[in-house]
Amino acid sequence: MDRFDSLDDKLPDFLLTNLLGVDRMRYTTPTPIQRHCVPLALAGHDVLASAQTGSGKTVGFLLPLIAAVAKNRSTAGKETNNNNNNNNIPPIIKGKTPSSPAALILAPTRELALQIELEIEKLTFGAPLPPISSENVATRWSACCYGGATARPQLEALASGVEILVATPGRLADFLDRNLVSLSRCQFLVLDEADRMLDMGFEPQLKKIVEQNDMPSRMDRQTLLFSATFPEPLRRIAQKSYLRPASARVEAGKVGASNKSVEQRLIRVEGEGTKRDKLHLLLSLLQRSEKGSTIVFTNKKHVAQWIAKELGKKSIKCSQIHGDRSQGQRESALSQFRDGKVDVLIATDAVSRGIDIPDVAHVIQFDLPFGVKEFESYTHRIGRTGRAGKTGIATSFYVPGYQPKIGNAELWSLIKNSFDESGMDLPGWFHQEKSGGQQQQRRSINRGQSTANQDQQVNGGGRRVVRPPVARPPRRTRINENASGLKNKRR
């Protein structure tokens, strides 16, 4: 598939109009992941897909999903002997549960879940309504269920019946336990950012949703697993519990690699690497940058709050999103940023994955990830710009040295690899940092060894010597007589 218009005989008219229309989403050429995954999914295959962040995975799974649901809606109320896995969806049984969706999409965070539902709304705009007399078709195309918000509005949206349910695992597991949702009609399952769901500890909820409720078995449904990375443990679980044996695997580009359409830049933080030192750099960048939206990433919530306060003093309009913000505040911050009411969004990693905000010109990493184990966040953060074939800039503040929670020398080789993979040039000072950092690390090690050697000399060659307490002789008192009377002296 080289162009989306080649799918005119496989996608419903409303879907093609929304996808290709110059006044709609204006897609023309599929990205690599879409080029391979859309035809495979339309043909009914299970797909395990991984690609770089910003590669268009969401549209890649929504097109075949919506096409399958639309085909079922168009034949609602008619008896059919077609046993096709995707299109022979059982009728809705009203009165038993508020909702029995035909398709389920699971996402790790509420922001990503809301983003997916927004894309569904764009792609289903102007879709024909179901027949009024039909009891087999839901009245809504989609609904979104997530934690951290009042459940009542979500249940009201579900009550009329939905075709596509987008949910976070925790909230959906709760609704299933309370018998508020049935998955018996679910013929289409999508897991987006599946690796992160496991990292966040959602495996028990996923098992409950997929294996311990009324969802059809993997042989009786179609499953798509999408993510930026797919480590070996996740692949084993996917093959064992989610995907049919004859599934397709798609990798577009190097998994977990940085997007080449993003120009990466690195700035050395002078001084002690404090947040105040970084703030001067941030203000300089924001004041010199061209008009455009900017996301500033930091590792800590209180630092995000502090940055917002300091930018406000400089009359820089910004919003913030992190774990201490309520769901309403999060949604308001994203809405203001998307609508251009603020130019700067300050965030922790809550929005580093999966959130598609159009036309982000610049990503600034105020803090680099804490350590080697968290470095994957680097790729996901810079992936908020340069999306869907567009270009962008990603600037990172680098603090030399190995000082815990401040210095970034531990990340030196990983940063170099990211620049090398993307064909980006590193500043000259960065190459010098390697030898300087190694010398600093050796001095630190030598100081530690010197202390250890001193301990060895004292304690007998490094072996801990346990000596019994020394017995002290009993105190003796000498009594002297003198002119002033008796005096006791201790010896």
CSV table of C-alpha atoms in Angstrom, one decimal:
chain,number,residue,atom,x,y,z
A,1,MET,CA,0.0,0.0,0.0
A,2,ASP,CA,1.7,3.2,-1.2
A,3,ARG,CA,-1.2,5.6,-1.0
A,4,PHE,CA,-4.3,5.7,1.2
A,5,ASP,CA,-6.6,6.3,-1.8
A,6,SER,CA,-5.8,2.7,-2.9
A,7,LEU,CA,-8.0,1.5,-0.1
A,8,ASP,CA,-11.2,3.0,-1.6
A,9,ASP,CA,-12.7,-0.4,-2.0
A,10,LYS,CA,-11.8,-1.5,1.6
A,11,LEU,CA,-12.7,1.5,3.7
A,12,PRO,CA,-16.2,3.1,4.0
A,13,ASP,CA,-16.7,6.4,2.3
A,14,PHE,CA,-16.9,8.5,5.5
A,15,LEU,CA,-13.6,7.1,6.7
A,16,LEU,CA,-11.8,7.9,3.5
A,17,THR,CA,-13.3,11.4,3.4
A,18,ASN,CA,-12.1,12.1,6.9
A,19,LEU,CA,-8.7,10.6,6.3
A,20,LEU,CA,-8.0,12.3,2.9
A,21,GLY,CA,-10.1,15.4,2.9
A,22,VAL,CA,-8.2,18.7,2.6
A,23,ASP,CA,-10.5,20.2,5.2
A,24,ARG,CA,-10.1,17.1,7.5
A,25,MET,CA,-7.0,15.1,8.4
A,26,ARG,CA,-5.3,15.5,5.0
A,27,TYR,CA,-3.5,12.2,4.9
A,28,THR,CA,-2.0,11.1,1.6
A,29,THR,CA,0.9,8.8,1.9
A,30,PRO,CA,1.1,6.1,4.7
A,31,THR,CA,4.1,6.0,7.1
A,32,PRO,CA,6.1,2.7,7.0
A,33,ILE,CA,4.2,1.2,10.0
A,34,GLN,CA,0.8,2.1,8.4
A,35,ARG,CA,1.9,0.8,5.0
A,36,HIS,CA,2.4,-2.7,6.4
A,37,CYS,CA,-0.1,-2.9,9.3
A,38,VAL,CA,-3.2,-1.6,7.7
A,39,PRO,CA,-3.4,-4.2,4.9
A,40,LEU,CA,-2.5,-7.0,7.3
A,41,ALA,CA,-5.2,-6.0,9.8
A,42,LEU,CA,-7.8,-5.4,7.1
A,43,ALA,CA,-7.1,-9.0,6.0
A,44,GLY,CA,-7.9,-10.2,9.5
A,45,HIS,CA,-4.4,-11.0,10.8
A,46,ASP,CA,-3.2,-10.5,14.3
A,47,VAL,CA,-0.3,-8.0,14.3
A,48,LEU,CA,2.6,-7.4,16.7
A,49,ALA,CA,3.9,-4.0,15.6
A,50,SER,CA,6.7,-1.9,16.8
A,51,ALA,CA,8.0,1.4,15.4
A,52,GLN,CA,9.6,4.7,16.3
A,53,THR,CA,7.6,7.1,18.3
A,54,GLY,CA,5.6,9.5,16.1
A,55,SER,CA,5.3,7.0,13.3
A,56,GLY,CA,1.5,7.0,13.1
A,57,LYS,CA,0.7,3.8,15.0
A,58,THR,CA,-2.7,5.1,16.2
A,59,VAL,CA,-4.1,5.6,12.6
A,60,GLY,CA,-2.5,2.3,11.8
A,61,PHE,CA,-4.8,0.4,14.1
A,62,LEU,CA,-7.9,2.6,13.9
A,63,LEU,CA,-8.4,2.3,10.2
A,64,PRO,CA,-9.0,-1.5,10.1
A,65,LEU,CA,-10.9,-1.4,13.4
A,66,ILE,CA,-13.4,1.3,12.3
A,67,ALA,CA,-13.7,-0.4,8.9
A,68,ALA,CA,-14.7,-3.7,10.6
A,69,VAL,CA,-17.2,-2.0,12.9
A,70,ALA,CA,-18.7,0.0,10.1
A,71,LYS,CA,-19.3,-3.0,8.0
A,72,ASN,CA,-21.1,-4.7,10.9
A,73,ARG,CA,-23.2,-1.6,11.4
A,74,SER,CA,-24.3,-1.5,7.8
A,75,THR,CA,-25.7,-5.0,8.0
A,76,ALA,CA,-27.3,-4.6,11.4
A,77,GLY,CA,-30.5,-6.4,11.9
A,78,LYS,CA,-30.0,-8.7,9.0
A,79,GLU,CA,-29.4,-12.4,9.5
A,80,THR,CA,-26.2,-13.6,8.0
A,81,ASN,CA,-24.4,-16.9,7.8
A,82,ASN,CA,-21.0,-15.2,7.3
A,83,ASN,CA,-18.7,-16.5,10.0
A,84,ASN,CA,-15.9,-14.0,9.3
A,85,ASN,CA,-14.0,-13.3,12.6
A,86,ASN,CA,-14.4,-9.6,12.4
A,87,ASN,CA,-17.8,-9.0,10.9
A,88,ASN,CA,-20.0,-11.6,12.5
A,89,ILE,CA,-20.4,-9.6,15.7
A,90,PRO,CA,-23.2,-10.8,18.0
A,91,PRO,CA,-26.1,-8.4,18.6
A,92,ILE,CA,-26.2,-6.2,21.6
A,93,ILE,CA,-28.1,-7.6,24.5
A,94,LYS,CA,-29.8,-4.6,26.0
A,95,GLY,CA,-30.8,-4.6,29.7
A,96,LYS,CA,-28.1,-6.9,31.0
A,97,THR,CA,-25.2,-4.4,31.0
A,98,PRO,CA,-24.8,-0.7,30.1
A,99,SER,CA,-22.3,-1.4,27.4
A,100,SER,CA,-21.2,-4.4,25.3
A,101,PRO,CA,-18.6,-2.9,22.8
A,102,ALA,CA,-17.6,-4.6,19.6
A,103,ALA,CA,-14.0,-3.4,19.9
A,104,LEU,CA,-11.7,-2.6,22.9
A,105,ILE,CA,-8.6,-0.4,22.9
A,106,LEU,CA,-6.5,-0.5,26.1
A,107,ALA,CA,-3.9,2.3,26.9
A,108,PRO,CA,-1.7,2.8,29.9
A,109,THR,CA,-2.6,6.4,30.7
A,110,ARG,CA,-5.7,8.6,30.6
A,111,GLU,CA,-4.0,11.2,28.4
A,112,LEU,CA,-3.3,8.5,25.8
A,113,ALA,CA,-6.7,7.0,26.1
A,114,LEU,CA,-8.3,10.5,25.5
A,115,GLN,CA,-6.0,11.1,22.6
A,116,ILE,CA,-7.1,7.9,20.9
A,117,GLU,CA,-10.8,8.7,21.4
A,118,LEU,CA,-10.2,12.1,19.8
A,119,GLU,CA,-8.7,10.4,16.8
A,120,ILE,CA,-11.8,8.1,16.6
A,121,GLU,CA,-14.0,11.2,16.6
A,122,LYS,CA,-12.1,12.7,13.7
A,123,LEU,CA,-12.2,9.5,11.7
A,124,THR,CA,-15.9,8.8,12.3
A,125,PHE,CA,-17.1,12.4,11.7
A,126,GLY,CA,-20.2,12.3,9.6
A,127,ALA,CA,-20.6,8.5,9.8
A,128,PRO,CA,-24.1,7.3,9.1
A,129,LEU,CA,-26.3,6.8,12.2
A,130,PRO,CA,-27.6,3.3,12.9
A,131,PRO,CA,-31.1,2.4,11.9
A,132,ILE,CA,-33.5,3.8,14.5
A,133,SER,CA,-35.4,0.5,14.6
A,134,SER,CA,-32.3,-1.6,15.0
A,135,GLU,CA,-31.5,-3.0,18.5
A,136,ASN,CA,-28.3,-4.6,17.3
A,137,VAL,CA,-26.2,-1.4,16.9
A,138,ALA,CA,-24.9,0.9,19.6
A,139,THR,CA,-25.9,4.5,19.4
A,140,ARG,CA,-22.4,5.9,20.0
A,141,TRP,CA,-19.2,5.2,18.1
A,142,SER,CA,-16.9,5.5,21.1
A,143,ALA,CA,-16.5,6.2,24.8
A,144,CYS,CA,-13.5,6.6,27.0
A,145,CYS,CA,-13.1,5.2,30.6
A,146,TYR,CA,-10.1,6.0,32.8
A,147,GLY,CA,-9.2,6.4,36.4
A,148,GLY,CA,-8.6,9.7,38.3
A,149,ALA,CA,-12.0,11.0,37.3
A,150,THR,CA,-15.7,10.6,38.4
A,151,ALA,CA,-17.1,7.4,37.0
A,152,ARG,CA,-20.7,8.6,36.6
A,153,PRO,CA,-20.2,10.6,33.3
A,154,GLN,CA,-18.3,7.7,31.8
A,155,LEU,CA,-21.1,5.2,32.8
A,156,GLU,CA,-23.7,7.6,31.2
A,157,ALA,CA,-21.7,7.6,28.0
A,158,LEU,CA,-21.6,3.8,28.1
A,159,ALA,CA,-25.3,3.3,28.9
A,160,SER,CA,-26.6,4.0,25.4
A,161,GLY,CA,-24.1,1.4,24.0
A,162,VAL,CA,-20.8,2.1,22.3
A,163,GLU,CA,-19.1,0.3,19.4
A,164,ILE,CA,-15.5,1.1,20.4
A,165,LEU,CA,-14.4,1.4,24.1
A,166,VAL,CA,-11.1,3.1,24.9
A,167,ALA,CA,-10.0,2.4,28.5
A,168,THR,CA,-7.2,2.2,30.9
A,169,PRO,CA,-6.8,-1.2,32.5
A,170,GLY,CA,-7.5,-0.2,36.1
A,171,ARG,CA,-10.8,1.5,35.4
A,172,LEU,CA,-12.1,-1.2,33.0
A,173,ALA,CA,-11.2,-3.9,35.5
A,174,ASP,CA,-13.2,-2.1,38.1
A,175,PHE,CA,-16.2,-1.8,35.8
A,176,LEU,CA,-16.0,-5.5,34.9
A,177,ASP,CA,-15.9,-6.5,38.6
A,178,ARG,CA,-19.1,-4.5,39.1
A,179,ASN,CA,-20.7,-6.1,36.0
A,180,LEU,CA,-21.1,-2.7,34.4
A,181,VAL,CA,-19.4,-3.7,31.1
A,182,SER,CA,-19.6,-6.9,29.1
A,183,LEU,CA,-16.9,-8.0,26.6
A,184,SER,CA,-18.9,-10.9,25.1
A,185,ARG,CA,-19.3,-9.0,21.8
A,186,CYS,CA,-15.7,-7.8,21.6
A,187,GLN,CA,-14.2,-9.1,18.3
A,188,PHE,CA,-11.3,-6.6,18.1
A,189,LEU,CA,-8.7,-6.0,20.8
A,190,VAL,CA,-5.9,-3.4,20.6
A,191,LEU,CA,-3.2,-2.9,23.2
A,192,ASP,CA,-1.4,0.4,22.7
A,193,GLU,CA,1.9,1.1,24.5
A,194,ALA,CA,1.8,-2.5,25.8
A,195,ASP,CA,5.3,-2.4,27.2
A,196,ARG,CA,4.5,0.6,29.3
A,197,MET,CA,1.3,-1.1,30.7
A,198,LEU,CA,3.5,-4.0,31.9
A,199,ASP,CA,6.1,-1.5,33.3
A,200,MET,CA,3.3,0.2,35.2
A,201,GLY,CA,2.2,-3.0,36.9
A,202,PHE,CA,-1.0,-3.6,34.9
A,203,GLU,CA,-0.3,-7.2,34.1
A,204,PRO,CA,-2.9,-8.5,36.7
A,205,GLN,CA,-5.6,-6.2,35.3
A,206,LEU,CA,-4.7,-7.2,31.7
A,207,LYS,CA,-5.0,-10.9,32.6
A,208,LYS,CA,-8.4,-10.3,34.3
A,209,ILE,CA,-9.7,-8.3,31.3
A,210,VAL,CA,-8.4,-10.7,28.6
A,211,GLU,CA,-8.4,-14.1,30.2
A,212,GLN,CA,-10.8,-14.1,33.2
A,213,ASN,CA,-13.9,-12.4,31.9
A,214,ASP,CA,-16.3,-13.0,29.0
A,215,MET,CA,-14.1,-11.7,26.3
A,216,PRO,CA,-13.9,-14.2,23.3
A,217,SER,CA,-10.7,-16.3,23.3
A,218,ARG,CA,-7.7,-15.2,21.1
A,219,MET,CA,-8.8,-17.7,18.5
A,220,ASP,CA,-12.2,-16.0,18.2
A,221,ARG,CA,-11.1,-12.3,18.0
A,222,GLN,CA,-8.5,-10.2,16.2
A,223,THR,CA,-5.7,-8.7,18.3
A,224,LEU,CA,-3.3,-5.9,17.5
A,225,LEU,CA,-0.4,-5.0,19.8
A,226,PHE,CA,1.3,-1.7,19.1
A,227,SER,CA,4.2,-0.1,20.9
A,228,ALA,CA,7.4,1.8,20.5
A,229,THR,CA,9.4,-1.1,22.0
A,230,PHE,CA,8.8,-4.8,22.4
A,231,PRO,CA,11.3,-6.4,24.8
A,232,GLU,CA,11.6,-10.2,24.9
A,233,PRO,CA,9.4,-10.7,28.0
A,234,LEU,CA,6.5,-8.8,26.4
A,235,ARG,CA,6.9,-10.8,23.1
A,236,ARG,CA,6.6,-14.1,25.1
A,237,ILE,CA,3.5,-12.9,26.9
A,238,ALA,CA,1.9,-11.7,23.6
A,239,GLN,CA,2.5,-15.0,21.9
A,240,LYS,CA,1.2,-17.0,24.8
A,241,SER,CA,-1.9,-15.1,25.9
A,242,TYR,CA,-2.9,-12.5,23.2
A,243,LEU,CA,-2.0,-13.4,19.7
A,244,ARG,CA,-3.1,-16.3,17.5
A,245,PRO,CA,-0.3,-18.6,16.4
A,246,ALA,CA,-0.3,-17.4,12.8
A,247,SER,CA,0.3,-13.7,13.7
A,248,ALA,CA,2.3,-11.1,11.7
A,249,ARG,CA,5.2,-9.2,13.2
A,250,VAL,CA,6.1,-5.7,11.8
A,251,GLU,CA,9.0,-3.5,12.8
A,252,ALA,CA,9.4,-0.2,11.0
A,253,GLY,CA,12.9,1.2,11.6
A,254,LYS,CA,15.1,0.4,14.5
A,255,VAL,CA,12.9,-0.2,17.5
A,256,GLY,CA,13.3,2.5,20.2
A,257,ALA,CA,15.5,4.7,17.9
A,258,SER,CA,15.2,8.4,17.8
A,259,ASN,CA,13.2,10.0,15.0
A,260,LYS,CA,15.6,11.3,12.2
A,261,SER,CA,13.2,14.2,11.4
A,262,VAL,CA,14.0,15.7,14.8
A,263,GLU,CA,17.1,17.9,15.1
A,264,GLN,CA,18.7,17.0,18.4
A,265,ARG,CA,20.7,19.7,20.2
A,266,LEU,CA,22.7,19.5,23.5
A,267,ILE,CA,23.6,22.4,25.8
A,268,ARG,CA,26.1,22.3,28.6
A,269,VAL,CA,24.9,23.6,31.9
A,270,GLU,CA,27.5,25.8,33.6
A,271,GLY,CA,27.8,26.3,37.3
A,272,GLU,CA,26.6,23.6,39.7
A,273,GLY,CA,23.8,22.3,37.5
A,274,THR,CA,21.0,23.6,39.7
A,275,LYS,CA,17.5,24.3,38.5
A,276,ARG,CA,18.4,28.0,38.7
A,277,ASP,CA,21.3,27.5,36.3
A,278,LYS,CA,19.0,25.6,33.9
A,279,LEU,CA,16.3,28.3,34.1
A,280,HIS,CA,18.7,30.9,32.7
A,281,LEU,CA,19.2,28.7,29.6
A,282,LEU,CA,15.5,27.9,29.3
A,283,LEU,CA,14.5,31.6,29.4
A,284,SER,CA,17.2,32.4,26.8
A,285,LEU,CA,15.9,29.6,24.5
A,286,LEU,CA,12.2,30.6,24.8
A,287,GLN,CA,13.0,34.3,24.2
A,288,ARG,CA,15.1,33.6,21.1
A,289,SER,CA,13.0,30.8,19.6
A,290,GLU,CA,10.6,31.4,16.7
A,291,LYS,CA,6.9,31.4,17.2
A,292,GLY,CA,5.7,27.9,17.9
A,293,SER,CA,4.6,25.6,20.7
A,294,THR,CA,7.2,24.2,23.1
A,295,ILE,CA,7.1,21.3,25.6
A,296,VAL,CA,9.5,21.4,28.5
A,297,PHE,CA,10.1,18.1,30.3
A,298,THR,CA,11.3,17.7,33.8
A,299,ASN,CA,11.7,14.7,36.1
A,300,LYS,CA,10.0,16.1,39.2
A,301,LYS,CA,6.5,17.5,39.8
A,302,HIS,CA,7.7,20.3,42.2
A,303,VAL,CA,10.3,21.4,39.6
A,304,ALA,CA,7.5,21.6,37.0
A,305,GLN,CA,5.5,23.8,39.3
A,306,TRP,CA,8.5,26.0,40.0
A,307,ILE,CA,9.3,26.5,36.3
A,308,ALA,CA,5.7,27.5,35.6
A,309,LYS,CA,5.9,30.0,38.4
A,310,GLU,CA,9.2,31.5,37.2
A,311,LEU,CA,8.0,31.7,33.6
A,312,GLY,CA,4.8,33.5,34.8
A,313,LYS,CA,7.1,36.1,36.3
A,314,LYS,CA,8.5,36.7,32.8
A,315,SER,CA,5.0,37.0,31.3
A,316,ILE,CA,5.5,33.7,29.4
A,317,LYS,CA,2.1,31.9,29.1
A,318,CYS,CA,2.4,28.3,30.0
A,319,SER,CA,0.4,25.4,31.4
A,320,GLN,CA,1.6,22.3,33.3
A,321,ILE,CA,0.7,18.7,33.5
A,322,HIS,CA,2.0,16.2,36.0
A,323,GLY,CA,0.9,13.8,38.7
A,324,ASP,CA,-0.2,16.5,41.2
A,325,ARG,CA,-2.7,17.9,38.8
A,326,SER,CA,-6.3,16.7,38.8
A,327,GLN,CA,-7.8,15.1,35.7
A,328,GLY,CA,-9.7,18.3,34.9
A,329,GLN,CA,-6.6,20.4,35.2
A,330,ARG,CA,-4.7,18.0,32.9
A,331,GLU,CA,-7.3,18.1,30.3
A,332,SER,CA,-7.5,21.9,30.5
A,333,ALA,CA,-3.7,22.2,30.2
A,334,LEU,CA,-3.6,20.0,27.1
A,335,SER,CA,-6.6,21.8,25.6
A,336,GLN,CA,-5.0,25.3,26.1
A,337,PHE,CA,-1.8,24.0,24.5
A,338,ARG,CA,-3.5,22.4,21.6
A,339,ASP,CA,-5.6,25.5,20.9
A,340,GLY,CA,-2.6,27.8,21.0
A,341,LYS,CA,-3.8,29.7,24.1
A,342,VAL,CA,-0.4,29.0,25.7
A,343,ASP,CA,2.9,28.5,23.9
A,344,VAL,CA,4.6,26.4,26.6
A,345,LEU,CA,3.6,23.1,28.2
A,346,ILE,CA,5.6,22.0,31.2
A,347,ALA,CA,5.3,18.3,31.8
A,348,THR,CA,6.7,15.2,33.5
A,349,ASP,CA,6.7,11.9,31.6
A,350,ALA,CA,2.9,11.8,31.8
A,351,VAL,CA,2.9,13.1,28.2
A,352,SER,CA,6.2,11.7,26.9
A,353,ARG,CA,4.5,8.7,25.2
A,354,GLY,CA,1.6,8.4,22.9
A,355,ILE,CA,0.2,11.9,23.1
A,356,ASP,CA,-0.1,13.5,19.6
A,357,ILE,CA,-0.1,17.2,19.8
A,358,PRO,CA,0.0,18.8,16.3
A,359,ASP,CA,2.8,21.1,15.3
A,360,VAL,CA,5.0,21.0,18.4
A,361,ALA,CA,8.0,23.0,17.2
A,362,HIS,CA,10.4,22.4,20.1
A,363,VAL,CA,11.0,19.9,22.9
A,364,ILE,CA,13.3,21.0,25.7
A,365,GLN,CA,14.5,18.4,28.3
A,366,PHE,CA,15.1,20.6,31.3
A,367,ASP,CA,16.2,17.4,33.1
A,368,LEU,CA,17.6,14.5,31.3
A,369,PRO,CA,16.3,11.1,32.5
A,370,PHE,CA,17.5,10.0,36.0
A,371,GLY,CA,19.8,7.2,34.8
A,372,VAL,CA,20.5,4.5,32.3
A,373,LYS,CA,17.4,2.4,33.1
A,374,GLU,CA,15.2,5.4,32.5
A,375,PHE,CA,16.9,6.6,29.3
A,376,GLU,CA,14.1,5.2,27.1
A,377,SER,CA,12.2,8.4,28.2
A,378,TYR,CA,14.7,10.4,26.2
A,379,THR,CA,13.5,8.9,22.9
A,380,HIS,CA,9.8,9.2,23.8
A,381,ARG,CA,10.2,12.9,24.9
A,382,ILE,CA,11.8,14.1,21.7
A,383,GLY,CA,9.2,12.1,19.8
A,384,ARG,CA,6.6,14.7,20.8
A,385,THR,CA,7.9,16.8,17.9
A,386,GLY,CA,8.7,15.9,14.3
A,387,ARG,CA,5.6,13.7,14.1
A,388,ALA,CA,3.9,12.4,10.9
A,389,GLY,CA,6.7,13.4,8.6
A,390,LYS,CA,7.1,16.9,10.0
A,391,THR,CA,10.4,18.3,11.4
A,392,GLY,CA,11.2,19.6,14.9
A,393,ILE,CA,13.9,20.5,17.3
A,394,ALA,CA,14.8,18.7,20.6
A,395,THR,CA,17.2,20.5,23.0
A,396,SER,CA,18.6,18.8,26.1
A,397,PHE,CA,20.4,20.4,29.1
A,398,TYR,CA,23.5,18.4,30.0
A,399,VAL,CA,25.1,18.6,33.4
A,400,PRO,CA,28.7,17.3,33.5
A,401,GLY,CA,29.8,14.9,36.3
A,402,TYR,CA,28.6,12.0,38.2
A,403,GLN,CA,27.0,13.8,41.2
A,404,PRO,CA,23.8,11.8,42.1
A,405,LYS,CA,20.5,13.2,40.7
A,406,ILE,CA,22.4,16.1,39.1
A,407,GLY,CA,25.2,15.0,36.8
A,408,ASN,CA,24.5,13.3,33.5
A,409,ALA,CA,27.9,11.7,32.7
A,410,GLU,CA,26.4,8.3,33.2
A,411,LEU,CA,24.3,8.9,30.1
A,412,TRP,CA,27.2,9.9,27.9
A,413,SER,CA,27.4,6.8,25.7
A,414,LEU,CA,23.6,6.6,25.4
A,415,ILE,CA,23.3,10.2,24.2
A,416,LYS,CA,26.1,9.7,21.8
A,417,ASN,CA,24.4,6.6,20.3
A,418,SER,CA,21.1,8.6,19.9
A,419,PHE,CA,22.9,11.3,18.0
A,420,ASP,CA,24.9,8.9,15.9
A,421,GLU,CA,21.8,6.8,14.9
A,422,SER,CA,20.0,10.0,13.8
A,423,GLY,CA,23.1,11.4,11.9
A,424,MET,CA,23.3,14.4,14.2
A,425,ASP,CA,26.6,16.2,15.1
A,426,LEU,CA,27.5,16.5,18.7
A,427,PRO,CA,29.2,19.6,20.1
A,428,GLY,CA,33.0,19.5,20.6
A,429,TRP,CA,32.8,20.0,24.3
A,430,PHE,CA,30.7,16.8,24.6
A,431,HIS,CA,33.6,14.6,23.4
A,432,GLN,CA,35.9,16.2,25.9
A,433,GLU,CA,33.4,15.4,28.6
A,434,LYS,CA,34.1,11.7,28.2
A,435,SER,CA,37.7,11.8,29.3
A,436,GLY,CA,37.0,14.5,31.9
A,437,GLY,CA,34.2,12.5,33.3
A,438,GLN,CA,36.2,9.3,33.3
A,439,GLN,CA,39.0,11.0,35.2
A,440,GLN,CA,36.5,12.3,37.7
A,441,GLN,CA,35.0,8.8,38.1
A,442,ARG,CA,38.5,7.3,38.6
A,443,ARG,CA,39.4,9.9,41.2
A,444,SER,CA,36.2,9.0,43.0
A,445,ILE,CA,37.0,5.3,42.8
A,446,ASN,CA,40.6,5.9,43.9
A,447,ARG,CA,39.3,7.9,46.9
A,448,GLY,CA,37.1,5.0,47.8
A,449,GLN,CA,39.9,2.5,47.4
A,450,SER,CA,42.2,4.7,49.5
A,451,THR,CA,39.6,4.7,52.3
A,452,ALA,CA,39.2,0.9,52.0
A,453,ASN,CA,43.0,0.4,52.2
A,454,GLN,CA,43.2,2.4,55.4
A,455,ASP,CA,40.4,0.3,56.8
A,456,GLN,CA,42.4,-2.8,55.8
A,457,GLN,CA,45.5,-1.6,57.6
A,458,VAL,CA,43.5,-1.0,60.7
A,459,ASN,CA,41.3,-4.1,60.6
A,460,GLY,CA,43.9,-6.6,59.4
A,461,GLY,CA,44.0,-6.9,55.6
A,462,GLY,CA,40.3,-6.2,55.0
A,463,ARG,CA,39.0,-8.9,57.3
A,464,ARG,CA,36.8,-7.6,60.0
A,465,VAL,CA,38.4,-8.3,63.3
A,466,VAL,CA,36.1,-8.6,66.3
A,467,ARG,CA,38.1,-8.0,69.4
A,468,PRO,CA,36.7,-8.8,72.9
A,469,PRO,CA,36.3,-5.8,75.2
A,470,VAL,CA,39.4,-5.0,77.2
A,471,ALA,CA,38.9,-5.9,80.9
A,472,ARG,CA,39.6,-2.9,83.1
A,473,PRO,CA,41.1,-3.3,86.6
A,474,PRO,CA,38.9,-2.4,89.5
A,475,ARG,CA,39.2,1.2,90.7
A,476,ARG,CA,41.3,1.6,93.8
A,477,THR,CA,41.0,4.5,96.1
A,478,ARG,CA,44.0,5.9,98.0
A,479,ILE,CA,43.1,7.9,101.1
A,480,ASN,CA,45.5,10.7,102.1
A,481,GLU,CA,45.4,12.7,105.1
A,482,ASN,CA,46.5,16.3,104.9
A,483,ALA,CA,45.8,19.5,106.7
A,484,SER,CA,42.5,20.1,104.9
A,485,GLY,CA,41.1,16.7,105.8
A,486,LEU,CA,40.4,13.5,103.8
A,487,LYS,CA,40.7,13.4,99.9
A,488,ASN,CA,40.0,10.6,97.5
A,489,LYS,CA,42.2,10.2,94.5
A,490,ARG,CA,41.6,7.6,91.7
A,491,ARG,CA,44.4,5.7,90.1
